Coordinates of C-alpha atoms in Angstrom, one line a residue:
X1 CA 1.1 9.6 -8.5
X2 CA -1.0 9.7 -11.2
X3 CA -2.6 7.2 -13.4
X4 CA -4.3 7.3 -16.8
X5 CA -7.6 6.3 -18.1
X6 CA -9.2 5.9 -21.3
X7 CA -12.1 4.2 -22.8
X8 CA -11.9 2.5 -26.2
X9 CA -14.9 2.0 -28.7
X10 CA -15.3 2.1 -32.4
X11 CA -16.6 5.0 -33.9
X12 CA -18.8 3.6 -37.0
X13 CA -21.2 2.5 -33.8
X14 CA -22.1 5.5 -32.5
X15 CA -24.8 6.7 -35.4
X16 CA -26.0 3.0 -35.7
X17 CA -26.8 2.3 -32.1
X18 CA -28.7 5.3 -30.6
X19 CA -27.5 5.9 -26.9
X20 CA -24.7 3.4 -26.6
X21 CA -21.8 6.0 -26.9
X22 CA -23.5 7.7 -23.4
X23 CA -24.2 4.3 -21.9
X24 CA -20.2 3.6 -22.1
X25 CA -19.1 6.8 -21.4
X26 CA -20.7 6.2 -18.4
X27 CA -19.4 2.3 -17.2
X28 CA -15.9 4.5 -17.7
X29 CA -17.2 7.2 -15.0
X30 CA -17.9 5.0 -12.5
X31 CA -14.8 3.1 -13.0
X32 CA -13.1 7.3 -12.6
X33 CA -14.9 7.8 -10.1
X34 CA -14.0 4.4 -8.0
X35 CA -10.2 4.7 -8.5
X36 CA -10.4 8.4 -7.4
X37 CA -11.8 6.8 -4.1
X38 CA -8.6 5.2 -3.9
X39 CA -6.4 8.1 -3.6
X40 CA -5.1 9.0 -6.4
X41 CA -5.6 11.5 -9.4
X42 CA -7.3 10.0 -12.0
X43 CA -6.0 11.5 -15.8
X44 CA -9.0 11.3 -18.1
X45 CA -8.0 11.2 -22.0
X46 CA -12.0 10.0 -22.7
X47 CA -12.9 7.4 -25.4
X48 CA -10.2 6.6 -28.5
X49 CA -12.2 5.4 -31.3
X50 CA -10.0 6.5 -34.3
X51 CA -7.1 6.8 -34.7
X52 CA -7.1 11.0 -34.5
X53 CA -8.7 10.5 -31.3
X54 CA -5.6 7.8 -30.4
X55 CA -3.5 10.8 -31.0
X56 CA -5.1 13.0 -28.9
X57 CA -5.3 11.1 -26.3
X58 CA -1.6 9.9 -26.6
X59 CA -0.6 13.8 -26.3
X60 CA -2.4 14.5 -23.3
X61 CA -1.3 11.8 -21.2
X62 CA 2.2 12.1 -21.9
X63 CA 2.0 15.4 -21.3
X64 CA 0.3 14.4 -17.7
X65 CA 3.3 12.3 -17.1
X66 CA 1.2 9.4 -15.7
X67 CA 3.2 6.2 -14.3
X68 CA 0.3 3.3 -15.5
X69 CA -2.5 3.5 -17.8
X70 CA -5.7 1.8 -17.5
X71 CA -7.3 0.9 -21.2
X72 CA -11.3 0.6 -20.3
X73 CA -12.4 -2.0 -23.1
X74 CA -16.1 -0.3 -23.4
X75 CA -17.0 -2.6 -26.3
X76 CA -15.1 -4.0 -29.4
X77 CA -12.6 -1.6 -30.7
X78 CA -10.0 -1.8 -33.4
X79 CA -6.7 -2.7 -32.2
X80 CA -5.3 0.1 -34.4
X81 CA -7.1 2.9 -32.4
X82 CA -5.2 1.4 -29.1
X83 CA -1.5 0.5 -30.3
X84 CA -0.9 4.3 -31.2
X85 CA -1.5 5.4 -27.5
X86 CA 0.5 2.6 -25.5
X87 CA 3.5 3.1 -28.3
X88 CA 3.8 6.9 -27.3
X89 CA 3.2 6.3 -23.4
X90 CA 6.3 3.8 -22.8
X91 CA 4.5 2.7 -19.3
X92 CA 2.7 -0.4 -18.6
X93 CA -1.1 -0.9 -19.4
X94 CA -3.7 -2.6 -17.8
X95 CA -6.5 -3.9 -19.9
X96 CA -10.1 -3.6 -18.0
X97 CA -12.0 -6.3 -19.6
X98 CA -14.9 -5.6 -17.4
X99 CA -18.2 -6.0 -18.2
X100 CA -21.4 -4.1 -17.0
X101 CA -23.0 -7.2 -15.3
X102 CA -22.2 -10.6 -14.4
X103 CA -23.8 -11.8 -17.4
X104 CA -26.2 -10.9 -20.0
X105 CA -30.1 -10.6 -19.7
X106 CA -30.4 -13.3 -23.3
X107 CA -34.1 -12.9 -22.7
X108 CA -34.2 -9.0 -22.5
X109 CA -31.8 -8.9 -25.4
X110 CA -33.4 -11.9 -27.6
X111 CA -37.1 -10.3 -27.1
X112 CA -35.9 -7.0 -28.9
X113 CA -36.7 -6.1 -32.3
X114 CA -34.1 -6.4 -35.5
X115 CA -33.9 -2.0 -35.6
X116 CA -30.3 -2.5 -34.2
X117 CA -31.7 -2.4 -30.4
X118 CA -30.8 -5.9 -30.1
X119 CA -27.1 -5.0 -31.7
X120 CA -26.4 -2.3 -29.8
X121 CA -27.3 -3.9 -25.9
X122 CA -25.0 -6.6 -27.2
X123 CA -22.0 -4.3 -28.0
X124 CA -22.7 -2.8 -24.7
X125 CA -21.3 -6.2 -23.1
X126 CA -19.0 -6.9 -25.4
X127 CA -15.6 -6.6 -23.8
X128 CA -13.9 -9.7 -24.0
X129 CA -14.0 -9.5 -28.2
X130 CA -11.4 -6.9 -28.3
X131 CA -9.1 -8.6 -25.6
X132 CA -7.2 -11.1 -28.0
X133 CA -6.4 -8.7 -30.2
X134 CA -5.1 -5.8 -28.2
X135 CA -2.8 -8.9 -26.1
X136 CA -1.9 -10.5 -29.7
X137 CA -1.0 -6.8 -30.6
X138 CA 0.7 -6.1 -28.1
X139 CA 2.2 -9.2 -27.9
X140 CA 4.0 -8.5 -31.2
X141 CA 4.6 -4.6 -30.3
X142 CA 6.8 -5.4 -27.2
X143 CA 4.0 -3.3 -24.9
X144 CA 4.5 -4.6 -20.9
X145 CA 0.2 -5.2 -20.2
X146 CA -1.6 -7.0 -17.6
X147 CA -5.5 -7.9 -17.8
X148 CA -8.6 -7.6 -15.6
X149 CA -11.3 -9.4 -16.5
X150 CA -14.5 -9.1 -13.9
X151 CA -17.7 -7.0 -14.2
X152 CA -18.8 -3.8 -12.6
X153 CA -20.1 -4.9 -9.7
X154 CA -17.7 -7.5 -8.8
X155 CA -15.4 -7.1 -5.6
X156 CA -12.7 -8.9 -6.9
X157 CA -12.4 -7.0 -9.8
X158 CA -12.0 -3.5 -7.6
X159 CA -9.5 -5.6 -5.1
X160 CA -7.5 -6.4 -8.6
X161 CA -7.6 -2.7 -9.4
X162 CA -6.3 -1.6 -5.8
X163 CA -3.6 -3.8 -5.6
X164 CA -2.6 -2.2 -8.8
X165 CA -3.4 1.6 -7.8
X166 CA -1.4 0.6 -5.0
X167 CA 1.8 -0.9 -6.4
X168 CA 1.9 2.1 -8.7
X169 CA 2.0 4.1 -5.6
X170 CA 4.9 2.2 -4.2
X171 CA 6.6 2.3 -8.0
X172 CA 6.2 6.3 -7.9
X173 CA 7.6 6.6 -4.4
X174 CA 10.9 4.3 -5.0
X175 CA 11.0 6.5 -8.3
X176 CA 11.3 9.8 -6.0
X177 CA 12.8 8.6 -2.7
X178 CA 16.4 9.2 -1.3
X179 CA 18.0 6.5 0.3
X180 CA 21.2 7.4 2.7
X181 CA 23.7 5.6 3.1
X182 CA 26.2 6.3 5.9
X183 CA 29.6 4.3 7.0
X184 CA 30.4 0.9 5.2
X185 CA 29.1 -2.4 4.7
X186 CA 29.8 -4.8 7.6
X187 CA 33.0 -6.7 6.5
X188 CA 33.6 -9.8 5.0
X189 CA 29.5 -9.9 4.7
X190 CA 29.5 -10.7 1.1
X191 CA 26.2 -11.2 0.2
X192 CA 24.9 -7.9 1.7
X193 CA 27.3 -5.9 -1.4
X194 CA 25.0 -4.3 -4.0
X195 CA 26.0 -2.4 -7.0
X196 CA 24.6 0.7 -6.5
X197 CA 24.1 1.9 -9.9
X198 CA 22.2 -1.2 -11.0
X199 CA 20.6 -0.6 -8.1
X200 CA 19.6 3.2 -8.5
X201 CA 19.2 2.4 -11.9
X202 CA 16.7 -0.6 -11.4
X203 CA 14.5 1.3 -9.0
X204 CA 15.0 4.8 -9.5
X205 CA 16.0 5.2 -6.3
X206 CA 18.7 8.1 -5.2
X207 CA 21.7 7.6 -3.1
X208 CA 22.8 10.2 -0.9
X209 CA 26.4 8.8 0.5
X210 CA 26.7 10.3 4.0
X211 CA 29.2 11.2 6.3
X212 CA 29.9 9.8 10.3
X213 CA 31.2 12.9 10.9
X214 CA 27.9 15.3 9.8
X215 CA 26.0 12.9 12.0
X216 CA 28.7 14.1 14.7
X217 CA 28.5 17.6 13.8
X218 CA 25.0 17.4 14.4
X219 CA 24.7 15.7 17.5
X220 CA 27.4 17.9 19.4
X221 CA 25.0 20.5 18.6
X222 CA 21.8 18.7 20.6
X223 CA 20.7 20.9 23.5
X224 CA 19.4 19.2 27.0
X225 CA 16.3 20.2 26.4
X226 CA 16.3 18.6 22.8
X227 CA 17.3 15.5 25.0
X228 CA 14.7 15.7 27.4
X229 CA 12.2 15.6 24.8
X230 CA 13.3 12.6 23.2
X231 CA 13.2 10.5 26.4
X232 CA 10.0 11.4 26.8
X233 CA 9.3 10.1 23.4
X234 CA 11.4 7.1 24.4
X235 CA 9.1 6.0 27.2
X236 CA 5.7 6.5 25.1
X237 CA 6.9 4.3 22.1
X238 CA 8.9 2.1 24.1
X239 CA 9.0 -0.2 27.5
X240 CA 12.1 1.5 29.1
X241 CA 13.1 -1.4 31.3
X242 CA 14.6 -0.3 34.8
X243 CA 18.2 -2.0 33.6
X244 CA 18.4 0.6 31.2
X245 CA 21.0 2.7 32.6
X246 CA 20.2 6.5 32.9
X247 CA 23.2 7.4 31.2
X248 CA 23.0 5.1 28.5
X249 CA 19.2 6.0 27.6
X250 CA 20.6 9.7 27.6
X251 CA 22.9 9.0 25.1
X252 CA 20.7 7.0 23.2
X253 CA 18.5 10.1 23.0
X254 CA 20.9 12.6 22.0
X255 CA 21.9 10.2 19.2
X256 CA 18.3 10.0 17.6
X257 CA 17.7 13.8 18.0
X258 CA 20.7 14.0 15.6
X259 CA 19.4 11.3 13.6
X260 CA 16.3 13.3 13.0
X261 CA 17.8 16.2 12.2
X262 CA 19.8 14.6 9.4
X263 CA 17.1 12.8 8.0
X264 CA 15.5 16.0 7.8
X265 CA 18.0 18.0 6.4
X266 CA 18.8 15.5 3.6
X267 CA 15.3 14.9 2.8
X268 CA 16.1 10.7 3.5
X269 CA 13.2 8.7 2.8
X270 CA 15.3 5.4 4.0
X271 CA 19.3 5.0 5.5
X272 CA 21.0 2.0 5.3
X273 CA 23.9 2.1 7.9
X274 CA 27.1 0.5 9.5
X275 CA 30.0 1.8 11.8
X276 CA 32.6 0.3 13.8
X277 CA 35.3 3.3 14.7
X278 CA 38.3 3.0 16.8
X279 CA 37.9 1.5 20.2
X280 CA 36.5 4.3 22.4
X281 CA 36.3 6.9 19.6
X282 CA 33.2 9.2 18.8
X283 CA 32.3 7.4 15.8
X284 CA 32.2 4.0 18.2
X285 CA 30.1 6.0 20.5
X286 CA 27.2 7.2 18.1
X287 CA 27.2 3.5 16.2
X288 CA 26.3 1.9 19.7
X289 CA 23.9 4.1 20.6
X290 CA 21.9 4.2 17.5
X291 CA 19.4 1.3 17.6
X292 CA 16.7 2.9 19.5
X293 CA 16.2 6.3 17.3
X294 CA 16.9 4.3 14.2
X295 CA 13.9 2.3 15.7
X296 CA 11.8 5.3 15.9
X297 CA 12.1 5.8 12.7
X298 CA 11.6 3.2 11.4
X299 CA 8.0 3.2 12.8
X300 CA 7.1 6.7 11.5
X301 CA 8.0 5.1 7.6
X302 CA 11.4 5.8 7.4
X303 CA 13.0 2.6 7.5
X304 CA 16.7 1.9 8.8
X305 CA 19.0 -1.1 7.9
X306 CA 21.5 -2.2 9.9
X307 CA 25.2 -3.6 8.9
X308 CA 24.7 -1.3 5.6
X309 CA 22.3 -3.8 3.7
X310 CA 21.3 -1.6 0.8
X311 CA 19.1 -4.0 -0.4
X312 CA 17.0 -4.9 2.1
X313 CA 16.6 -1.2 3.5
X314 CA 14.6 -1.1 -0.4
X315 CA 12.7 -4.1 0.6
X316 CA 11.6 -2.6 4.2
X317 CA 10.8 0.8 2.2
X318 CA 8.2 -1.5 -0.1
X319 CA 6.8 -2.6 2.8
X320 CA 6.4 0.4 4.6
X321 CA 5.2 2.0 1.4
X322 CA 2.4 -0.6 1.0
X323 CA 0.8 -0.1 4.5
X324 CA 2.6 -3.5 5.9
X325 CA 5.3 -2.0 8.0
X326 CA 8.7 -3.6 7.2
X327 CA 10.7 -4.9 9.9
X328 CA 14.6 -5.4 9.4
X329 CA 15.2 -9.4 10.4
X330 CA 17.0 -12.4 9.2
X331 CA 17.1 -16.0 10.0
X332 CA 18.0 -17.3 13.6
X333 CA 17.3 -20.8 14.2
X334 CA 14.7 -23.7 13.3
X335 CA 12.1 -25.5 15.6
X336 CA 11.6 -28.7 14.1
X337 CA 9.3 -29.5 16.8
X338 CA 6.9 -27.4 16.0
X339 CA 7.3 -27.0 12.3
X340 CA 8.5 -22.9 12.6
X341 CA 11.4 -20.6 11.8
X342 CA 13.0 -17.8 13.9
X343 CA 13.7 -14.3 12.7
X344 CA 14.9 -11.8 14.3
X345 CA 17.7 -9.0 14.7
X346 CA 18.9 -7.1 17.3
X347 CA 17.5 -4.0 15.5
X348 CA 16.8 -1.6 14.1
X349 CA 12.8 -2.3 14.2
X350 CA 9.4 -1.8 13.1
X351 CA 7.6 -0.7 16.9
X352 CA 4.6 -0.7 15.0
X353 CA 4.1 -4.2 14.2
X354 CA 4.8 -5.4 17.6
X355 CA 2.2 -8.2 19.4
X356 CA 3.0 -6.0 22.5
X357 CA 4.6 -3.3 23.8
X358 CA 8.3 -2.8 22.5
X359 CA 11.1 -3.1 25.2
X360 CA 14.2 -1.2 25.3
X361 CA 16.8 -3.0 27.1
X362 CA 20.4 -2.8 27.7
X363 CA 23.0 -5.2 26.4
X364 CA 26.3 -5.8 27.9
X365 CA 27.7 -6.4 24.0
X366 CA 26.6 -6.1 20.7
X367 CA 27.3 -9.5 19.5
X368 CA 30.1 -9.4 16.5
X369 CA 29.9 -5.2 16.7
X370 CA 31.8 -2.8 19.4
X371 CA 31.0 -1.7 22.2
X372 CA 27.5 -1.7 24.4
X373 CA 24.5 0.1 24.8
X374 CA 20.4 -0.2 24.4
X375 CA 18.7 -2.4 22.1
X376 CA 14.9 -3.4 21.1
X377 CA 13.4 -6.6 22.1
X378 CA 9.9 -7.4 20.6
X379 CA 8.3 -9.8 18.8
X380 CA 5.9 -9.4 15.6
X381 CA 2.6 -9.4 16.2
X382 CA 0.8 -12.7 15.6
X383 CA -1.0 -13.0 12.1
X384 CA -0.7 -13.3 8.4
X385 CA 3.1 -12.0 7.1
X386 CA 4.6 -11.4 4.6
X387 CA 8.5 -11.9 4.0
X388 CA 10.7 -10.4 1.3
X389 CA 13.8 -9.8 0.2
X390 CA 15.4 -7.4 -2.7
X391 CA 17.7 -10.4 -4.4
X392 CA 20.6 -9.5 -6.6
X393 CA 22.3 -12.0 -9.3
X394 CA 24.1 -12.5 -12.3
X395 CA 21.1 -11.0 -14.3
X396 CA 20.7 -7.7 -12.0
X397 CA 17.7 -7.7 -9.1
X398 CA 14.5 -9.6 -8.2
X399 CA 12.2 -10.1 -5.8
X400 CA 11.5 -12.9 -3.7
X401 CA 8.4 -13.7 -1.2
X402 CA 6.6 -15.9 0.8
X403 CA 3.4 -15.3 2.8
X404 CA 3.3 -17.6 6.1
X405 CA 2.2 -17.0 9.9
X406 CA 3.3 -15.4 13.2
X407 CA 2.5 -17.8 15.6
X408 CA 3.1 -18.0 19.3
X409 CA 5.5 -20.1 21.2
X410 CA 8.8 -19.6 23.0
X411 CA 11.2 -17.0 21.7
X412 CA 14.7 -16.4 23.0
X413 CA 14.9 -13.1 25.5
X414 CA 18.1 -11.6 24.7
X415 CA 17.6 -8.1 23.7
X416 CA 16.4 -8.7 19.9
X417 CA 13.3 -9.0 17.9
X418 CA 12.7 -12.6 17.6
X419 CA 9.2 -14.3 16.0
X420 CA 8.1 -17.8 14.8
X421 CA 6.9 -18.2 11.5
X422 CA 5.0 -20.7 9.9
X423 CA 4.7 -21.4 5.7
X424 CA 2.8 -23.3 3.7
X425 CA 5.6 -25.4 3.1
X426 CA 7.6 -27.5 5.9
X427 CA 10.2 -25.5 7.5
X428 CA 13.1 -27.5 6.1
X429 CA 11.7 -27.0 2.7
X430 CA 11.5 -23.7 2.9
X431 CA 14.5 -22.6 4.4
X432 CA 15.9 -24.6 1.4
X433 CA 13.7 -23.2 -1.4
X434 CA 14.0 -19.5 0.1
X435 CA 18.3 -19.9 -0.1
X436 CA 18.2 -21.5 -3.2
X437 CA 16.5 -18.1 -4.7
X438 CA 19.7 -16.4 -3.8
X439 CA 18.9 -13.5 -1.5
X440 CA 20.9 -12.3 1.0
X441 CA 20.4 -13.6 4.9
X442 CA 18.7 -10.1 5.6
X443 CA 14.5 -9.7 5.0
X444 CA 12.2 -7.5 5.4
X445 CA 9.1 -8.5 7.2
X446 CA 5.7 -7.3 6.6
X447 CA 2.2 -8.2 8.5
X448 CA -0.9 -9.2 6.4
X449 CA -0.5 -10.9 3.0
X450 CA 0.3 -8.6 0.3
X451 CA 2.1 -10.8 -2.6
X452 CA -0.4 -9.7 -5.1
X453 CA 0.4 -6.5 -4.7
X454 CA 4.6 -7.1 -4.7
X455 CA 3.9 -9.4 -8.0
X456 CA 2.2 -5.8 -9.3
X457 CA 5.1 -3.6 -8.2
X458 CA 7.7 -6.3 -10.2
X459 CA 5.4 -6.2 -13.6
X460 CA 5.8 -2.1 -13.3
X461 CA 9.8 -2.1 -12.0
X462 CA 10.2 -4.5 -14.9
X463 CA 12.1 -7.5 -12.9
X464 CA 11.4 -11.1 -12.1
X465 CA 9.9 -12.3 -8.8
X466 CA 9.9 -15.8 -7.0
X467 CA 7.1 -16.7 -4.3
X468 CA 8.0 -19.8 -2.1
X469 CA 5.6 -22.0 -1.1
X470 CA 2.7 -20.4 -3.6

């Protein structure tokens, strides 16, 4: 991913204040050099301060093919030098309104003498002049800009300009991922269907449709040894419990070697799935052994979605993307008692986020699916969440959030992930609230609060987002 950077100034300055051109260049530098710290590759156009220079610059970042700019305001610059460069771009700009220091030395700068010194230390702190009329600008130009306003030093300033670095990461990789999508959606399950080109076309994501029978083809070809090694992954990432027949964590196994080897051959960056198959056919006996390697991917960033929800396989991938995990789940009861909500599924799962260690257990039937096999039981590690869902309407897709709580407390044992969660609203209101939005009953969980950075990624994907209980 790569982002843009370029100071703005106005050239009639530089011969009239004696060092102030250096002195800027240099606040931009440090502000390179930070983001570099972050990751990512920094693109460079220097300071616009006419409107040749706007051109320049223009040009070389196009040519860079960066996916957000960041405008440095050095010191009052005229709007007509800046409008040229986001015009040609067609991505969204940031405005850094950030000032060298918390606030200006008025003795230093009121003892100085009237040969422009005093001048030119003020125009070195003059970044909020130009930010009215780039917005007002813009405004009227139909440019997509957020602002920053803060001063060098200032942490909250550099969190601001993370959480952006980092939903531009997360725009990028939706831009360039592969999402798979094998069997069909789980019937009669009307709010899980998507349209997937609005979808594709929203997020940039693209859809490889996949076959049962390549995943067959695949897993016929397994060797024992192939199996052997994926038990032995089984029991380090997972709690094998001594119900787990031999035979079903066997097939289990030789199911998620072949799900590896797919995901690897059609470069899948996230698979949305669902399967039922003739009673006792092959199709029936991959689908009911799937959950546990579908798991294991999951917690190595390749997240799986159960009963075919497209849309909240995208939301999982944002969380994994942003560092947070992303756990499939939806909603399983209330506790009125204590004031929480239960989520759960009966997987796949994110291993990762577990408070302890995950538990692979049998179960006699897959409630409302065929057959039997092995399934995950966990809950999600107690802390700060975050909860979202990829919400489609009558005006194409959103995003909707909340930020709450994994507490402790009873959960139910019964082969599934299953956590209580606690909002800043009352659970009644916000099982409500979170409905009303319109998303479907699958979410994707997260752990730690990351809503700033999700409001980010929906300013770049260009779509609306609802927070409940904000």
């Amino acid at each position: 991913m790569k982002a843009g950077l370029f100071g703005i100034g106005l050239d009639t300055y530089w011969p009239q204040f004696k060092g102030l051109l250096p002195r800027l260049e240099g606040y931009r530098q440090q502000i390179k050099v930070r983001m570099e710290e972050m990751g990512i590759q920094i693109v460079d156009a220097g300071m616009v301060d006419n409107p040749d220079r706007a051109r320049q610059a223009a040009g070389y970042l196009k040519e860079e093919k960066i996916d957000i700019a960041f405008l440095y305001i050095s010191t009052y610059a005229l709007s007509s030098t800046v409008l040229p460069v986001a015009q040609q771009l067609k991505v969204p700009v940031i405005l850094l309104n950030i000032q060298p220091v918390a606030a200006i030395d008025y003795e230093k700068l009121n003892r100085m003498d009237d040969r422009g010194d005093m001048t030119g230390e003020w125009l070195a702190h003059c970044q909020a002049c130009s930010v009215p009329e780039i917005a007002c600008v813009f405004n009227r130009s139909g440019i997509r800009y957020d602002i920053i306003s803060g001063y060098l030093t200032e942490d909250e300033t550099w969190n601001e300009i993370r959480e952006w670095i980092e939903a531009a990461k997360v725009f990028h990789s939706l831009n360039h991922s592969r999402m798979g999508i094998m069997g069909h959606y789980y019937g009669g399950m009307l709010d899980v269907y998507t349209d997937l080109t609005e979808l594709a076309a929203t997020f940039g994501t693209h859809i490889e449709m996949i076959e049962m029978c390549e995943l067959k083809a695949i897993r016929d070809a397994v060797t024992p040894g192939e199996v052997d090694r994926k038990i032995s992954e089984f029991t380090t990432a997972f709690d094998v419990i001594p119900e787990c027949e031999a035979t079903e964590v066997e097939r289990a196994a030789r199911t998620s070697v072949a799900l590896d080897r797919l995901v690897e051959a059609r470069r899948i960056d996230a698979l949305a799935y669902y399967y039922e198959g003739y009673n006792g056919n092959d199709y029936e006996n991959i689908v009911t052994s799937i959950i546990a390697g579908n798991t294991l991917l999951t917690g190595k960033g390749i997240p799986v979605a159960g009963e075919c929800e497209v849309k909240n396989v995208l939301a999982m991938k944002i969380m994994a993307a942003l560092g947070a995990g992303g756990s499939f789940s939806e909603f399983y009861a209330m506790d009125f008692t204590d004031d929480v909500v239960l989520l759960g599924h009966d997987g796949p799962a994110h291993f990762n986020m577990a408070e302890e260690r995950v538990k692979l257990v049998p179960l006699s039937v897959y409630h409302g699916k065929p057959g039997k096999g092995l399934s995950i039981q966990m809950s999600v590690k107690q802390g700060p969440v975050t909860v979202l869902s990829v919400v489609e309407g009558k005006d194409g897709f959103s995003l909707l959030i909340a930020e709450g709580t994994s507490v402790a407390g009873p959960v139910l044992q019964i082969g599934n992930t299953n956590s209580r969660y606690r909002f800043t609203v009352p659970a009644k209101t916000f099982i409500d609230r979170w409905s009303k939005a319109g998303p479907s009953h699958h979410c994707a969980i997260g752990t730690g609060h990351i809503a700033g950075k999700v409001k980010k990624l929906a300013f770049l994907l260009n779509i609306p987002l609802k927070q409940i209980g904000s």
